[in-house]
Tab-separated table of N, CA and C in Angstrom:
chain	number	residue	atom	x	y	z
A	285	ARG	N	120.319	107.699	131.358
A	285	ARG	CA	120.027	106.204	131.248
A	285	ARG	C	118.949	106.368	130.908
A	286	ILE	N	118.332	105.475	129.706
A	286	ILE	CA	117.009	105.075	129.729
A	286	ILE	C	116.948	103.607	130.349
A	287	ASP	N	115.218	103.568	131.000
A	287	ASP	CA	115.514	102.610	131.904
A	287	ASP	C	114.295	101.905	131.111
A	288	ALA	N	112.952	102.358	129.924
A	288	ALA	CA	111.786	101.687	128.970
A	288	ALA	C	111.304	102.742	128.559
A	289	LEU	N	110.957	102.649	127.497
A	289	LEU	CA	110.013	103.262	126.563
A	289	LEU	C	108.228	102.919	127.033
A	290	VAL	N	107.847	104.509	127.600
A	290	VAL	CA	106.608	103.252	128.349
A	290	VAL	C	105.513	103.735	127.734
A	291	GLU	N	105.645	104.175	126.211
A	291	GLU	CA	104.116	104.920	125.990
A	291	GLU	C	104.445	104.967	124.565
A	292	TYR	N	103.442	104.720	123.961
A	292	TYR	CA	104.022	105.823	121.956
A	292	TYR	C	102.312	107.018	121.976
A	293	MET	N	103.560	107.661	121.088
A	293	MET	CA	101.930	108.360	120.313
A	293	MET	C	102.622	109.242	118.934
A	294	PRO	N	101.235	108.949	118.738
A	294	PRO	CA	101.555	109.096	116.933
A	294	PRO	C	102.088	110.403	116.547
A	295	PRO	N	102.188	110.314	115.187
A	295	PRO	CA	102.434	112.078	115.355
A	295	PRO	C	101.415	113.052	115.376
A	296	TRP	N	100.379	111.938	114.543
A	296	TRP	CA	99.101	113.168	114.659
A	296	TRP	C	98.269	113.773	115.942
A	297	GLU	N	98.686	112.260	117.047
A	297	GLU	CA	98.210	112.750	118.614
A	297	GLU	C	99.305	113.902	119.191
A	298	ALA	N	100.388	113.766	118.434
A	298	ALA	CA	102.125	114.195	119.512
A	298	ALA	C	101.679	116.005	119.124
A	299	LEU	N	101.206	115.966	117.914
A	299	LEU	CA	100.573	117.528	116.722
A	299	LEU	C	100.261	118.538	118.182
A	300	VAL	N	98.921	117.938	118.867
A	300	VAL	CA	98.096	118.067	119.860
A	300	VAL	C	98.545	119.055	120.985
A	301	HIS	N	99.237	117.181	121.263
A	301	HIS	CA	99.066	117.436	122.582
A	301	HIS	C	100.264	118.222	123.433
A	302	PRO	N	99.866	118.618	123.744
A	302	PRO	CA	100.571	119.887	125.012
A	302	PRO	C	102.128	119.459	125.531
A	303	LYS	N	102.391	118.334	125.637
A	303	LYS	CA	103.193	118.289	126.196
A	303	LYS	C	104.894	117.649	125.115
A	304	CYS	N	103.973	117.720	123.855
A	304	CYS	CA	104.778	117.393	122.356
A	304	CYS	C	105.081	118.803	120.747
A	305	GLY	N	103.646	118.456	120.446
A	305	GLY	CA	103.716	120.327	119.771
A	305	GLY	C	104.023	119.845	118.137
A	306	LEU	N	104.489	118.246	118.135
A	306	LEU	CA	105.459	118.609	116.927
A	306	LEU	C	105.181	117.042	116.107
A	307	TYR	N	105.201	117.022	114.473
A	307	TYR	CA	104.461	116.337	113.797
A	307	TYR	C	104.806	115.499	113.724
A	308	GLN	N	105.604	114.762	114.629
A	308	GLN	CA	106.295	113.195	115.016
A	308	GLN	C	105.984	112.584	115.326
A	309	ASP	N	106.383	111.080	115.484
A	309	ASP	CA	106.559	109.876	116.915
A	309	ASP	C	106.905	110.926	118.207
A	310	PHE	N	106.396	109.853	119.365
A	310	PHE	CA	107.411	110.198	120.391
A	310	PHE	C	106.203	109.159	121.391
A	311	TYR	N	107.530	109.113	122.243
A	311	TYR	CA	107.914	107.809	123.349
A	311	TYR	C	107.911	108.386	124.569
A	312	MET	N	106.892	108.422	125.595
A	312	MET	CA	107.317	108.376	127.067
A	312	MET	C	108.615	107.761	127.654
A	313	VAL	N	110.026	108.011	128.230
A	313	VAL	CA	110.708	107.248	128.841
A	313	VAL	C	110.854	107.987	129.810
A	314	ARG	N	110.537	106.495	130.179
A	314	ARG	CA	110.733	105.910	132.009
A	314	ARG	C	112.332	105.896	132.414
A	315	TRP	N	113.388	106.759	132.639
A	315	TRP	CA	115.084	106.732	133.075
A	315	TRP	C	115.429	105.906	134.186
A	316	ALA	N	116.457	105.721	133.752
A	316	ALA	CA	116.846	104.857	134.915
A	316	ALA	C	117.020	105.722	136.709
A	317	PRO	N	117.478	105.148	137.329
A	317	PRO	CA	118.293	106.075	138.580
A	317	PRO	C	119.942	105.908	137.982
A	318	PRO	N	119.780	107.456	138.703
A	318	PRO	CA	119.130	108.684	139.888
A	318	PRO	C	118.152	108.988	139.472
A	319	HIS	N	117.299	109.152	137.864
A	319	HIS	CA	116.357	109.780	137.831
A	319	HIS	C	114.950	109.570	137.834
A	320	HIS	N	115.498	108.442	138.220
A	320	HIS	CA	113.491	108.035	137.365
A	320	HIS	C	112.608	107.864	138.616
A	321	ASN	N	113.506	108.966	139.999
A	321	ASN	CA	112.300	109.989	140.524
A	321	ASN	C	111.881	110.729	140.920
A	322	VAL	N	112.086	111.423	140.134
A	322	VAL	CA	112.345	113.008	139.440
A	322	VAL	C	110.997	112.970	138.959
A	323	ASP	N	110.277	114.696	139.475
A	323	ASP	CA	108.718	114.445	139.005
A	323	ASP	C	109.246	115.373	137.474
A	324	TYR	N	108.558	115.884	136.739
A	324	TYR	CA	109.154	116.168	135.362
A	324	TYR	C	108.107	116.837	135.010
A	325	SER	N	107.326	116.157	135.522
A	325	SER	CA	105.305	117.677	135.210
A	325	SER	C	105.708	118.730	135.000
A	326	GLY	N	106.633	119.563	136.187
A	326	GLY	CA	106.542	121.130	135.433
A	326	GLY	C	107.223	121.320	134.266
A	327	MET	N	108.282	120.202	133.490
A	327	MET	CA	109.314	120.370	132.142
A	327	MET	C	107.971	120.832	131.008
A	328	GLU	N	108.849	120.908	130.144
A	328	GLU	CA	107.786	121.358	129.247
A	328	GLU	C	107.271	119.962	128.398
A	329	ASN	N	108.008	118.919	128.264
A	329	ASN	CA	107.678	117.990	128.009
A	329	ASN	C	107.724	116.437	128.964
A	330	GLY	N	107.730	116.998	130.634
A	330	GLY	CA	107.384	115.863	131.091
A	330	GLY	C	106.080	115.019	131.614
A	331	SER	N	106.011	113.820	131.798
A	331	SER	CA	104.537	113.269	132.102
A	331	SER	C	104.345	113.660	132.853
A	332	ASP	N	103.009	113.692	133.289
A	332	ASP	CA	102.027	114.194	134.337
A	332	ASP	C	101.342	113.359	134.996
A	333	THR	N	101.877	112.013	134.398
A	333	THR	CA	101.127	110.593	135.018
A	333	THR	C	101.473	109.709	135.859
A	334	LEU	N	103.115	109.550	135.087
A	334	LEU	CA	104.299	109.595	135.351
A	334	LEU	C	105.079	109.688	136.147
A	335	CYS	N	105.590	109.251	137.207
A	335	CYS	CA	107.192	110.434	138.186
A	335	CYS	C	107.949	109.591	136.929
A	336	GLY	N	108.955	110.501	136.978
A	336	GLY	CA	110.572	110.421	136.553
A	336	GLY	C	110.780	110.067	135.093
A	337	ALA	N	109.753	110.425	133.870
A	337	ALA	CA	109.606	110.101	132.964
A	337	ALA	C	109.628	111.133	132.538
A	338	THR	N	109.584	110.904	130.396
A	338	THR	CA	109.550	112.983	129.877
A	338	THR	C	108.796	111.792	128.214
A	339	TRP	N	107.859	113.073	127.844
A	339	TRP	CA	108.011	112.280	126.137
A	339	TRP	C	109.218	112.934	125.643
A	340	GLU	N	109.395	112.154	124.871
A	340	GLU	CA	110.820	112.312	124.143
A	340	GLU	C	110.492	111.900	122.413
A	341	PRO	N	110.812	112.706	121.838
A	341	PRO	CA	110.738	112.438	120.333
A	341	PRO	C	111.161	111.342	119.372
A	342	ASP	N	111.243	110.676	118.188
A	342	ASP	CA	111.635	109.941	118.305
A	342	ASP	C	113.107	109.800	117.301
A	343	GLU	N	113.169	110.909	117.421
A	343	GLU	CA	114.564	111.348	116.610
A	343	GLU	C	115.509	111.357	117.603
A	344	CYS	N	115.467	111.540	119.299
A	344	CYS	CA	116.349	111.693	120.091
A	344	CYS	C	116.520	110.812	120.239
A	345	LEU	N	116.255	108.848	120.262
A	345	LEU	CA	116.124	107.640	121.333
A	345	LEU	C	116.912	106.581	119.998
A	346	PRO	N	118.172	106.563	120.990
A	346	PRO	CA	119.201	105.752	119.572
A	346	PRO	C	118.699	104.888	119.255
A	347	SER	N	119.260	104.196	118.148
A	347	SER	CA	118.644	103.437	117.436
A	347	SER	C	118.835	101.882	118.757
A	348	HIS	N	119.294	101.850	119.167
A	348	HIS	CA	119.860	100.128	120.126
A	348	HIS	C	117.925	100.018	120.731
A	349	LEU	N	117.732	100.950	120.554
A	349	LEU	CA	116.062	101.373	121.316
A	349	LEU	C	115.046	100.556	120.453
A	350	ASP	N	115.676	100.235	119.438
A	350	ASP	CA	114.416	100.125	117.998
A	350	ASP	C	113.570	98.465	118.699
A	351	PRO	N	113.744	97.447	118.798
A	351	PRO	CA	113.398	96.602	119.782
A	351	PRO	C	111.582	97.768	120.149
A	352	LEU	N	112.630	98.302	121.802
A	352	LEU	CA	111.340	98.762	123.125
A	352	LEU	C	110.344	99.587	121.974
A	353	ARG	N	110.711	100.358	120.336
A	353	ARG	CA	109.785	101.287	120.180
A	353	ARG	C	108.776	99.980	119.193
A	354	VAL	N	109.652	99.106	118.245
A	354	VAL	CA	107.978	98.206	117.994
A	354	VAL	C	107.263	97.934	119.106
A	355	ALA	N	107.677	97.330	120.540
A	355	ALA	CA	106.978	97.023	121.405
A	355	ALA	C	105.832	97.938	121.275
A	356	ALA	N	106.192	99.456	121.760
A	356	ALA	CA	105.034	100.396	122.108
A	356	ALA	C	104.294	101.107	121.449
A	357	LYS	N	104.920	100.463	119.969
A	357	LYS	CA	104.202	100.192	118.743
A	357	LYS	C	102.221	99.822	118.735
A	358	ARG	N	103.194	98.322	118.519
A	358	ARG	CA	102.454	97.413	119.552
A	358	ARG	C	100.896	97.313	120.093
A	359	LEU	N	101.336	98.077	121.365
A	359	LEU	CA	100.723	98.206	122.983
A	359	LEU	C	100.019	99.102	122.136
A	360	TRP	N	100.573	100.056	121.538
A	360	TRP	CA	99.268	101.137	121.352
A	360	TRP	C	98.297	101.160	120.092
A	361	ILE	N	98.791	100.322	119.501
A	361	ILE	CA	97.897	99.886	118.213
A	361	ILE	C	97.030	98.705	119.084
A	362	LYS	N	97.618	97.876	119.780
A	362	LYS	CA	96.101	96.786	120.482
A	362	LYS	C	95.478	97.742	121.662
A	363	ASN	N	96.333	98.908	121.915
A	363	ASN	CA	94.963	99.509	123.201
A	363	ASN	C	93.711	100.260	121.937
A	364	LYS	N	94.395	101.008	120.691
A	364	LYS	CA	93.373	101.485	119.579
A	364	LYS	C	92.574	100.538	119.492
A	365	ARG	N	93.075	99.424	119.328
A	365	ARG	CA	91.447	98.208	118.703
A	365	ARG	C	90.626	98.023	119.187
A	366	GLU	N	90.965	97.746	120.878
A	366	GLU	CA	90.654	97.389	121.585
A	366	GLU	C	89.497	98.682	121.966
A	367	GLN	N	89.947	100.023	122.074
A	367	GLN	CA	89.157	101.420	122.320
A	367	GLN	C	87.640	101.132	120.737
A	368	GLU	N	88.477	100.729	120.046
A	368	GLU	CA	87.858	101.177	118.753
A	368	GLU	C	86.597	99.516	118.806
A	369	GLN	N	86.503	98.928	119.156
A	369	GLN	CA	85.614	97.480	119.268
A	369	GLN	C	84.413	97.950	120.564
A	370	GLN	N	85.035	98.563	121.868
A	370	GLN	CA	84.785	98.915	122.775
A	370	GLN	C	83.198	100.303	122.017
A	371	GLN	N	83.763	101.520	121.615
A	371	GLN	CA	82.867	102.242	121.106
A	371	GLN	C	81.730	101.216	120.462
A	372	ALA	N	82.512	101.225	119.022
A	372	ALA	CA	81.423	99.939	118.249
A	372	ALA	C	80.633	99.309	119.205
A	373	ASN	N	81.205	98.603	120.045
A	373	ASN	CA	79.884	97.862	121.378
A	373	ASN	C	78.174	98.869	121.550
A	374	ALA	N	79.691	99.438	121.800
A	374	ALA	CA	78.670	99.881	122.766
A	374	ALA	C	77.624	100.912	121.922
A	375	GLN	N	77.546	101.562	120.836
A	375	GLN	CA	77.094	101.982	119.727
A	375	GLN	C	75.611	101.024	119.527
A	376	ARG	N	76.347	99.719	118.769
A	376	ARG	CA	75.590	98.774	118.669
A	376	ARG	C	74.389	98.436	119.678
A	377	ALA	N	74.372	98.541	121.162
A	377	ALA	CA	74.072	97.708	122.454
A	377	ALA	C	72.503	98.973	122.560
A	378	PRO	N	72.475	99.981	122.014
A	378	PRO	CA	71.424	100.677	122.682
A	378	PRO	C	70.202	99.665	121.051
A	379	ASN	N	70.753	99.725	120.285
A	379	ASN	CA	70.643	99.202	118.852
A	379	ASN	C	69.378	98.254	118.741
A	380	SER	N	70.089	97.124	119.398
A	380	SER	CA	70.172	96.162	119.929
A	380	SER	C	69.539	95.117	120.597
A	381	SER	N	69.223	96.225	121.798
A	381	SER	CA	68.005	95.685	122.635
A	381	SER	C	66.665	95.528	121.771
A	382	PRO	N	65.897	94.712	122.939
A	382	PRO	CA	64.914	93.603	122.565
A	382	PRO	C	63.194	94.873	122.966
A	383	THR	N	62.833	94.281	121.377
A	383	THR	CA	61.325	95.903	122.005
A	383	THR	C	60.146	94.471	122.801
A	384	GLY	N	59.221	95.261	123.660
A	384	GLY	CA	58.329	94.433	124.500
A	384	GLY	C	57.024	94.038	123.050
A	385	SER	N	56.010	93.746	122.698
A	385	SER	CA	54.887	93.074	122.184
A	385	SER	C	53.845	93.335	123.457
């Protein structure tokens, strides 16, 4: 039984990710008890960062999880936008420093 979809990975990132490797959407699934404390990191698709979680392709998730899929994708988009904004600010910062006279 699935407890939560913890993270989303788009196909272009999944293709080169060592735990996924296919061009499709992947989700980090946190499993419900009694599997929530299992260390899956040694498995091909096991999470290296979260105990009790594995990366699963979209096609393996049942349709009743669609609201969780949407929430995970929205969070991914929000985080990407924030990262891009931080990178843009960091690139502008050195150019906007005042020069002495």
